[in-house]
Coordinates of C-alpha atoms in Angstrom, one line a residue:
X1 CA 33.3 52.3 17.6
X2 CA 35.0 50.5 14.7
X3 CA 35.7 47.4 16.9
X4 CA 32.1 47.1 18.1
X5 CA 30.9 47.7 14.6
X6 CA 33.1 45.0 13.2
X7 CA 32.3 42.5 15.9
X8 CA 28.6 42.9 15.1
X9 CA 29.1 42.9 11.3
X10 CA 31.2 39.7 11.5
X11 CA 28.7 38.0 13.8
X12 CA 25.8 38.8 11.5
X13 CA 27.6 38.1 8.3
X14 CA 27.3 41.7 7.3
X15 CA 29.7 44.2 5.6
X16 CA 32.0 46.6 7.4
X17 CA 32.4 49.7 5.4
X18 CA 35.1 52.3 5.9
X19 CA 33.8 55.7 4.9
X20 CA 35.9 58.9 5.2
X21 CA 33.7 61.7 6.5
X22 CA 35.7 64.7 5.4
X23 CA 33.1 67.4 4.7
X24 CA 34.4 69.7 7.5
X25 CA 37.1 71.3 5.4
X26 CA 38.1 73.8 8.1
X27 CA 39.3 70.9 10.3
X28 CA 40.6 68.7 7.4
X29 CA 44.1 67.3 7.9
X30 CA 46.0 65.7 5.1
X31 CA 47.4 62.8 7.1
X32 CA 44.2 61.9 9.0
X33 CA 42.9 59.4 6.4
X34 CA 46.2 57.5 6.3
X35 CA 46.3 57.4 10.1
X36 CA 42.8 55.8 10.1
X37 CA 44.1 53.1 7.7
X38 CA 47.3 52.5 9.7
X39 CA 45.7 52.3 13.1
X40 CA 42.8 50.1 12.1
X41 CA 45.1 47.8 10.1
X42 CA 47.5 47.6 13.1
X43 CA 44.6 46.5 15.3
X44 CA 43.5 43.9 12.8
X45 CA 40.1 45.6 12.3
X46 CA 39.9 45.0 8.6
X47 CA 37.2 46.6 6.4
X48 CA 35.4 45.0 3.5
X49 CA 34.9 48.2 1.4
X50 CA 36.6 51.6 1.5
X51 CA 38.5 54.3 -0.5
X52 CA 41.6 52.0 -0.7
X53 CA 39.7 48.9 -1.6
X54 CA 36.8 50.1 -3.6
X55 CA 33.4 48.4 -3.7
X56 CA 29.8 48.7 -4.9
X57 CA 29.2 51.9 -2.9
X58 CA 32.2 53.9 -4.2
X59 CA 33.3 56.6 -3.8
X60 CA 33.8 56.3 0.0
X61 CA 35.1 59.8 0.7
X62 CA 32.3 62.2 1.3
X63 CA 34.2 65.0 -0.4
X64 CA 33.9 63.0 -3.6
X65 CA 30.1 62.4 -3.2
X66 CA 28.8 66.0 -3.4
X67 CA 26.7 65.2 -6.5
X68 CA 25.0 62.5 -4.4
X69 CA 23.8 64.9 -1.7
X70 CA 22.6 67.7 -4.0
X71 CA 19.3 66.2 -5.1
X72 CA 18.4 65.3 -1.5
X73 CA 19.0 68.9 -0.4
X74 CA 17.0 70.2 -3.3
X75 CA 14.1 67.9 -2.5
X76 CA 14.0 69.1 1.1
X77 CA 14.0 72.7 0.0
X78 CA 11.2 72.0 -2.6
X79 CA 9.0 70.3 0.0
X80 CA 9.5 73.0 2.7
X81 CA 11.5 70.9 5.1
X82 CA 14.5 73.1 4.6
X83 CA 15.1 76.8 3.7
X84 CA 17.9 79.1 2.6
X85 CA 19.6 81.2 5.2
X86 CA 21.7 84.3 4.2
X87 CA 22.7 85.3 7.8
X88 CA 26.4 86.3 8.1
X89 CA 28.7 84.8 10.7
X90 CA 28.8 88.2 12.5
X91 CA 25.0 88.3 12.8
X92 CA 24.8 84.7 14.1
X93 CA 27.5 85.5 16.7
X94 CA 25.6 88.6 17.9
X95 CA 22.4 86.6 18.0
X96 CA 24.0 83.9 20.2
X97 CA 25.6 86.5 22.5
X98 CA 22.2 88.2 23.0
X99 CA 20.5 84.8 23.7
X100 CA 23.1 83.9 26.3
X101 CA 22.8 87.3 28.0
X102 CA 19.0 86.9 28.3
X103 CA 19.5 83.3 29.4
X104 CA 17.4 82.1 26.4
X105 CA 18.0 78.8 24.7
X106 CA 20.6 79.2 22.0
X107 CA 19.5 78.5 18.4
X108 CA 18.8 80.1 15.1
X109 CA 15.9 82.7 15.3
X110 CA 14.5 81.9 11.8
X111 CA 15.1 85.4 10.4
X112 CA 15.5 84.0 6.9
X113 CA 12.6 81.6 7.0
X114 CA 9.9 82.4 4.4
X115 CA 11.9 85.2 2.9
X116 CA 13.2 85.6 -0.7
X117 CA 16.8 86.6 -1.3
X118 CA 15.7 90.1 -2.1
X119 CA 13.6 90.5 1.1
X120 CA 16.5 89.2 3.2
X121 CA 19.0 91.4 1.5
X122 CA 17.3 94.5 2.8
X123 CA 17.9 93.4 6.4
X124 CA 21.2 93.7 8.4
X125 CA 23.8 90.8 8.5
X126 CA 23.2 89.6 4.9
X127 CA 25.7 87.2 3.3
X128 CA 25.7 86.7 -0.5
X129 CA 26.1 82.9 -0.2
X130 CA 23.4 81.1 1.7
X131 CA 23.4 77.9 3.7
X132 CA 20.6 75.4 3.8
X133 CA 18.8 74.9 7.1
X134 CA 16.4 72.2 8.3
X135 CA 12.9 73.6 9.4
X136 CA 12.3 71.7 12.6
X137 CA 8.6 71.2 13.3
X138 CA 7.0 71.6 16.7
X139 CA 6.2 67.9 16.8
X140 CA 9.7 66.7 16.0
X141 CA 10.2 63.1 17.3
X142 CA 12.5 63.4 20.4
X143 CA 12.2 59.8 21.6
X144 CA 13.9 56.9 19.9
X145 CA 14.9 53.3 20.7
X146 CA 18.7 52.7 21.3
X147 CA 20.2 49.2 21.1
X148 CA 22.4 50.0 24.2
X149 CA 20.2 52.3 26.2
X150 CA 16.6 51.3 25.4
X151 CA 14.2 54.3 25.1
X152 CA 16.1 57.6 24.9
X153 CA 14.8 61.1 25.0
X154 CA 16.8 63.8 23.3
X155 CA 16.4 67.6 23.4
X156 CA 14.5 69.5 20.7
X157 CA 17.0 70.5 18.0
X158 CA 17.2 74.0 16.4
X159 CA 17.2 74.6 12.6
X160 CA 20.4 72.8 11.8
X161 CA 22.6 73.7 8.8
X162 CA 22.7 70.8 6.4
X163 CA 24.5 72.4 3.5
X164 CA 27.2 74.9 4.1
X165 CA 28.1 78.1 2.1
X166 CA 30.9 76.2 0.4
X167 CA 28.5 73.7 -1.0
X168 CA 29.6 70.8 1.3
X169 CA 26.9 69.0 3.3
X170 CA 27.3 69.0 7.1
X171 CA 27.7 65.6 8.9
X172 CA 23.9 65.4 9.5
X173 CA 22.8 65.4 5.9
X174 CA 25.8 63.5 4.6
X175 CA 25.5 60.5 7.0
X176 CA 21.8 60.1 6.5
X177 CA 22.2 60.0 2.7
X178 CA 25.3 57.8 2.7
X179 CA 23.8 55.4 5.3
X180 CA 20.8 54.9 3.0
X181 CA 22.9 54.7 -0.3
X182 CA 25.4 52.3 1.3
X183 CA 22.8 50.0 2.9
X184 CA 23.8 50.7 6.5
X185 CA 21.5 49.0 8.9
X186 CA 23.2 49.9 12.2
X187 CA 24.7 53.2 13.2
X188 CA 27.2 52.9 16.1
X189 CA 28.6 56.1 17.5
X190 CA 29.5 57.9 20.7
X191 CA 26.9 59.1 23.2
X192 CA 27.6 62.7 22.3
X193 CA 25.5 62.2 19.1
X194 CA 22.3 61.3 21.0
X195 CA 21.3 65.0 20.8
X196 CA 21.6 64.9 17.0
X197 CA 19.6 61.7 16.5
X198 CA 16.2 63.6 16.2
X199 CA 17.6 65.6 13.3
X200 CA 18.6 62.4 11.6
X201 CA 15.3 60.6 12.2
X202 CA 13.5 63.7 10.7
X203 CA 15.7 63.6 7.6
X204 CA 15.0 59.8 7.2
X205 CA 11.3 60.4 7.5
X206 CA 11.2 63.5 5.2
X207 CA 13.1 61.6 2.5
X208 CA 11.0 58.4 2.9
X209 CA 14.0 56.3 3.9
X210 CA 14.1 53.4 6.4
X211 CA 15.5 54.5 9.7
X212 CA 18.5 52.4 10.8
X213 CA 19.1 51.0 14.3
X214 CA 21.1 53.3 16.6
X215 CA 23.6 52.2 19.2
X216 CA 25.2 55.1 21.2
X217 CA 28.3 53.9 23.0
X218 CA 29.6 55.3 26.3
X219 CA 32.6 57.6 26.1
X220 CA 35.9 56.6 27.6
X221 CA 36.9 58.6 30.7
X222 CA 40.3 59.4 32.2
X223 CA 41.4 58.5 35.8
X224 CA 39.6 61.7 37.0
X225 CA 36.4 60.4 35.3
X226 CA 36.5 63.3 32.8
X227 CA 36.1 62.8 29.0
X228 CA 39.4 61.8 27.5
X229 CA 41.3 64.7 26.0
X230 CA 44.2 64.4 23.6
X231 CA 45.7 67.5 25.2
X232 CA 45.8 65.9 28.7
X233 CA 46.2 62.2 28.0
X234 CA 48.8 61.0 25.4
X235 CA 47.0 57.7 25.2
X236 CA 44.0 59.4 23.7
X237 CA 45.9 58.8 20.4
X238 CA 45.8 55.3 19.1
X239 CA 49.3 55.8 17.6
X240 CA 50.6 56.3 21.2
X241 CA 50.0 52.6 22.0
X242 CA 51.9 51.5 19.0
X243 CA 54.8 53.9 19.8
X244 CA 55.0 52.6 23.4
X245 CA 55.1 49.0 22.2
X246 CA 51.7 47.6 23.2
X247 CA 50.6 44.5 21.3
X248 CA 47.5 45.2 19.1
X249 CA 45.8 42.0 20.3
X250 CA 46.1 43.1 23.9
X251 CA 44.7 46.6 23.1
X252 CA 41.7 45.1 21.3
X253 CA 41.0 42.8 24.3
X254 CA 41.4 45.8 26.6
X255 CA 39.1 48.0 24.6
X256 CA 36.5 45.3 24.5
X257 CA 36.6 45.0 28.3
X258 CA 36.1 48.7 28.6
X259 CA 32.8 48.5 26.9
X260 CA 31.7 44.9 27.5
X261 CA 31.8 42.4 30.3
X262 CA 34.2 39.4 30.5
X263 CA 33.3 36.1 28.9
X264 CA 31.4 33.9 31.3
X265 CA 32.6 30.3 31.2
X266 CA 30.3 27.2 31.6
X267 CA 31.2 26.9 35.3
X268 CA 30.2 30.5 35.9
X269 CA 33.7 32.0 36.2
X270 CA 34.8 35.1 34.3
X271 CA 37.5 35.2 31.7
X272 CA 39.0 38.6 30.8
X273 CA 41.5 37.3 28.2
X274 CA 39.8 36.5 24.9
X275 CA 40.3 36.9 21.2
X276 CA 38.4 39.3 18.9
X277 CA 36.7 36.2 17.3
X278 CA 35.4 35.1 20.7
X279 CA 34.2 38.6 21.4
X280 CA 32.4 38.8 18.1
X281 CA 30.8 35.3 18.3
X282 CA 29.0 36.1 21.6
X283 CA 28.3 39.8 20.9
X284 CA 25.1 41.2 22.3
X285 CA 24.2 45.0 22.3
X286 CA 22.3 44.5 25.5
X287 CA 25.5 43.7 27.4
X288 CA 27.3 46.9 26.3
X289 CA 28.3 49.1 29.2
X290 CA 26.0 52.1 29.5
X291 CA 28.3 54.1 31.8
X292 CA 31.5 55.7 30.5
X293 CA 34.3 53.3 31.6
X294 CA 37.4 54.7 33.2
X295 CA 40.6 54.0 31.3
X296 CA 42.8 51.9 33.5
X297 CA 46.3 51.7 32.1
X298 CA 47.3 49.2 34.8
X299 CA 44.8 46.7 33.4
X300 CA 46.2 47.2 29.9
X301 CA 49.7 46.7 31.1
X302 CA 48.6 43.4 32.8
X303 CA 47.0 42.2 29.6
X304 CA 49.9 43.2 27.5
X305 CA 52.3 41.3 29.7
X306 CA 50.1 38.3 29.5
X307 CA 50.0 38.4 25.7
X308 CA 53.7 38.9 25.5
X309 CA 54.4 35.8 27.5
X310 CA 52.2 33.7 25.2
X311 CA 54.2 34.5 22.1
X312 CA 57.0 32.3 20.7
X313 CA 60.5 33.8 21.2
X314 CA 60.8 34.2 17.4
X315 CA 57.6 36.1 17.3
X316 CA 58.7 38.3 20.2
X317 CA 61.9 39.0 18.2
X318 CA 59.9 39.9 15.1
X319 CA 57.8 42.4 17.1
X320 CA 60.8 43.9 18.8
X321 CA 62.8 44.4 15.6
X322 CA 61.2 47.7 14.4
X323 CA 61.5 49.3 17.8
X324 CA 65.2 48.3 17.9
X325 CA 65.7 49.8 14.5
X326 CA 63.9 53.0 15.5
X327 CA 66.1 53.2 18.6
X328 CA 69.2 52.7 16.5
X329 CA 70.2 49.5 18.3
X330 CA 69.9 47.6 15.0
X331 CA 70.3 48.9 11.4
X332 CA 67.5 48.7 8.8
X333 CA 69.3 45.7 7.3
X334 CA 70.4 43.6 10.2
X335 CA 72.7 40.6 9.4
X336 CA 71.6 37.0 10.0
X337 CA 73.8 36.5 13.0
X338 CA 72.3 39.7 14.5
X339 CA 68.8 38.4 14.0
X340 CA 69.8 35.0 15.4
X341 CA 71.1 36.7 18.5
X342 CA 67.9 38.7 18.8
X343 CA 65.8 35.6 19.0
X344 CA 68.0 34.3 21.8
X345 CA 67.9 37.6 23.7
X346 CA 64.1 37.9 23.2
X347 CA 63.6 34.7 25.0
X348 CA 65.6 36.1 28.0
X349 CA 63.7 39.4 28.2
X350 CA 60.2 38.1 27.3
X351 CA 59.2 37.6 30.9
X352 CA 60.8 40.8 32.2
X353 CA 59.0 43.4 30.1
X354 CA 55.5 44.8 30.0
X355 CA 55.7 46.7 26.7
X356 CA 58.1 46.2 23.8
X357 CA 59.9 49.4 24.5
X358 CA 60.9 48.1 28.0
X359 CA 63.2 45.8 26.2
X360 CA 65.4 48.5 24.5
X361 CA 67.8 49.0 27.4
X362 CA 67.9 45.3 28.1
X363 CA 68.8 44.4 24.5
X364 CA 71.1 47.3 23.5
X365 CA 74.2 45.9 25.4
X366 CA 74.1 42.8 23.2
X367 CA 74.7 45.0 20.1
X368 CA 77.1 47.5 21.7
X369 CA 80.9 47.1 21.0
X370 CA 82.6 45.9 24.2
X371 CA 84.8 48.9 24.5
X372 CA 81.9 51.3 24.1
X373 CA 79.4 49.8 26.6
X374 CA 78.2 52.5 28.9
X375 CA 78.2 51.7 32.6
X376 CA 75.2 53.3 34.3
X377 CA 75.9 55.4 37.4
X378 CA 73.6 53.3 39.7
X379 CA 75.3 50.1 38.5
X380 CA 78.8 51.5 39.1
X381 CA 77.7 53.0 42.4
X382 CA 76.7 49.7 44.0
X383 CA 80.1 48.1 43.4
X384 CA 81.9 47.1 46.6
X385 CA 85.6 47.5 47.4
X386 CA 86.3 43.9 46.5
X387 CA 84.7 44.2 43.0
X388 CA 88.2 44.2 41.3
X389 CA 89.1 40.9 43.1
X390 CA 85.8 39.4 42.2
X391 CA 86.3 40.2 38.5
X392 CA 89.9 38.8 38.6
X393 CA 88.5 35.5 40.1
X394 CA 85.8 35.4 37.5
X395 CA 88.2 35.9 34.6
X396 CA 90.4 33.1 36.0
X397 CA 87.4 30.8 36.3
X398 CA 86.1 31.4 32.8
X399 CA 89.4 31.4 30.9
X400 CA 89.7 27.5 30.8
X401 CA 86.2 27.1 29.2
X402 CA 86.5 26.5 25.4
X403 CA 84.7 29.4 23.6
X404 CA 84.6 27.7 20.2
X405 CA 81.3 27.2 18.5
X406 CA 80.7 23.6 17.6
X407 CA 80.1 22.5 14.0
X408 CA 77.6 19.8 15.0
X409 CA 74.0 20.9 15.7
X410 CA 73.3 18.3 18.4
X411 CA 76.6 18.9 20.4
X412 CA 76.4 21.7 23.0
X413 CA 79.4 24.0 23.0
X414 CA 81.5 24.2 26.2
X415 CA 80.6 27.9 26.5
X416 CA 77.0 27.5 27.7
X417 CA 75.2 29.1 30.6
X418 CA 75.2 25.9 32.8
X419 CA 79.0 25.5 32.5
X420 CA 79.5 29.2 33.1
X421 CA 77.3 29.3 36.2
X422 CA 79.0 26.2 37.6
X423 CA 82.5 27.7 37.1
X424 CA 81.5 31.1 38.6
X425 CA 79.7 29.7 41.6
X426 CA 82.6 27.4 42.4
X427 CA 85.1 30.3 42.1
X428 CA 83.2 33.2 43.7
X429 CA 80.5 31.8 46.1
X430 CA 82.4 28.7 47.3
X431 CA 86.0 29.8 46.6
X432 CA 85.8 33.4 47.9
X433 CA 82.9 32.8 50.3
X434 CA 80.8 35.7 48.8
X435 CA 77.0 35.7 48.8
X436 CA 75.6 35.2 45.2
X437 CA 74.1 38.7 45.2
X438 CA 77.4 40.4 45.8
X439 CA 79.4 37.8 43.9
X440 CA 77.5 38.3 40.6
X441 CA 76.8 42.1 40.9
X442 CA 80.2 43.2 39.5
X443 CA 79.8 40.7 36.7
X444 CA 76.3 41.9 35.8
X445 CA 77.6 45.5 35.7
X446 CA 80.5 44.6 33.5
X447 CA 78.5 42.5 31.1
X448 CA 75.4 44.7 30.7
X449 CA 76.4 48.1 32.1
X450 CA 73.3 48.1 34.2
X451 CA 72.1 47.2 37.7
X452 CA 69.2 45.2 36.3
X453 CA 69.7 43.0 33.3
X454 CA 68.6 39.8 31.6
X455 CA 69.8 36.5 33.3
X456 CA 73.5 36.8 33.7
X457 CA 74.8 33.4 32.7
X458 CA 72.5 33.2 29.7
X459 CA 73.7 36.7 28.7
X460 CA 77.3 35.6 28.9
X461 CA 76.5 32.5 26.7
X462 CA 74.9 34.7 24.0
X463 CA 77.7 37.3 24.1
X464 CA 80.3 34.6 23.7
X465 CA 83.6 34.1 25.5
X466 CA 85.6 36.8 23.8
X467 CA 83.1 39.6 24.5
X468 CA 82.4 38.4 28.0
X469 CA 86.1 38.3 29.0
X470 CA 86.7 41.7 27.3
X471 CA 83.9 43.3 29.3
X472 CA 85.0 41.8 32.6
X473 CA 88.6 42.9 31.9
X474 CA 87.6 46.4 30.9
X475 CA 85.7 47.0 34.2
X476 CA 88.5 45.4 36.2
X477 CA 91.0 47.7 34.6
X478 CA 88.9 50.7 35.2
X479 CA 88.6 49.9 38.9
X480 CA 92.3 49.3 39.2
X481 CA 93.0 52.7 37.5
X482 CA 90.5 54.4 39.8
X483 CA 92.0 52.8 42.9
X484 CA 95.5 53.7 41.8

């Protein structure tokens, strides 16, 4: 919703306001507001006004605007559009239960309407603290124009509570008042709010306020075409994507495609990869998908891989750094040589990963002490009987190469991947007559500890001669010991 809101606001030169709707105190969570700031900022969906930025419409938390709502509620009461209801929670529960048993429409039965407090107190199910309810007329407007769906019919609402017993307004009154006070022209929300729109239109009309345009977006569905549930789908949380290592620009592109068609080029071809700026520039409510799109993680993975491959290696390293720190591969204060090595390794793994966390097992060996490198069982299990001899031959071939780092920037050191590959192919493939797959398998296991790793010769170059020979020697010695 925020993304489509912002795309339209930017296209029209409007304002994108972040308002915290926290009037439901029973469901209030202390960290929710910060999570909204963090996830929207991570996605690059930046607001113009909000609780953290201020602005002409402050305050932006509904819980801090109670004095704003009170006069509107009092006016509705005075003009007969609303009334006080003293029914207790127990009485309302019994009423609903009876309606369901009799297969009647559920809704408030208006027991309190037209009664004074004293009159109502004489009847059962009385609560000392009243709520304020709307008095829905028989001719309530049930049809409205929607920017996405055209003419929409909604069911007749019941007498909705607009001010709760704790003095807080419900969503219905608060958004109508705030949208007017903050100059909101377009209300973009999920399709589950279609049934509430007649209540809001009535409130606008009763209060003599201009009715904004409504756009009800389709709800995302899971692979079984059911409404996405946070209990069943971990990716129903925006924070999950960040934790997994998706790029925000890929996720924004993906979310746009879920609710909007690809960009059509001048030659008629479709383009699925586009920036938020391109999405905003051509935005049209008439093109928004009316049917709830199915969340396709494979498409997101494809997009994320595409965006990853477009980044400069230095940028890939920057994006990888916090994940490596969280995983304990790098400290919170890595040294300059460690960061330099990361840039070199990032270039190796960039084309081999789909999400940033895929890189953790590929990068970890470059920061593990040689003697502590774990050898994975599947890597060790694929070693042939001649692995020890292959490692001996590799050590002999690599030993003559000078491992010193040159002082001159434009002079390539002897220990480079081309020289390493040349020496190893000559010794193992040509010298021992072993196919490359089997010749380099033991070396890959020794250097990375894994069956699948970044390119072998480039890895040896980054590790340096001392580490490479130490790892080859260690595995060779282990194999000799095991054989003995």
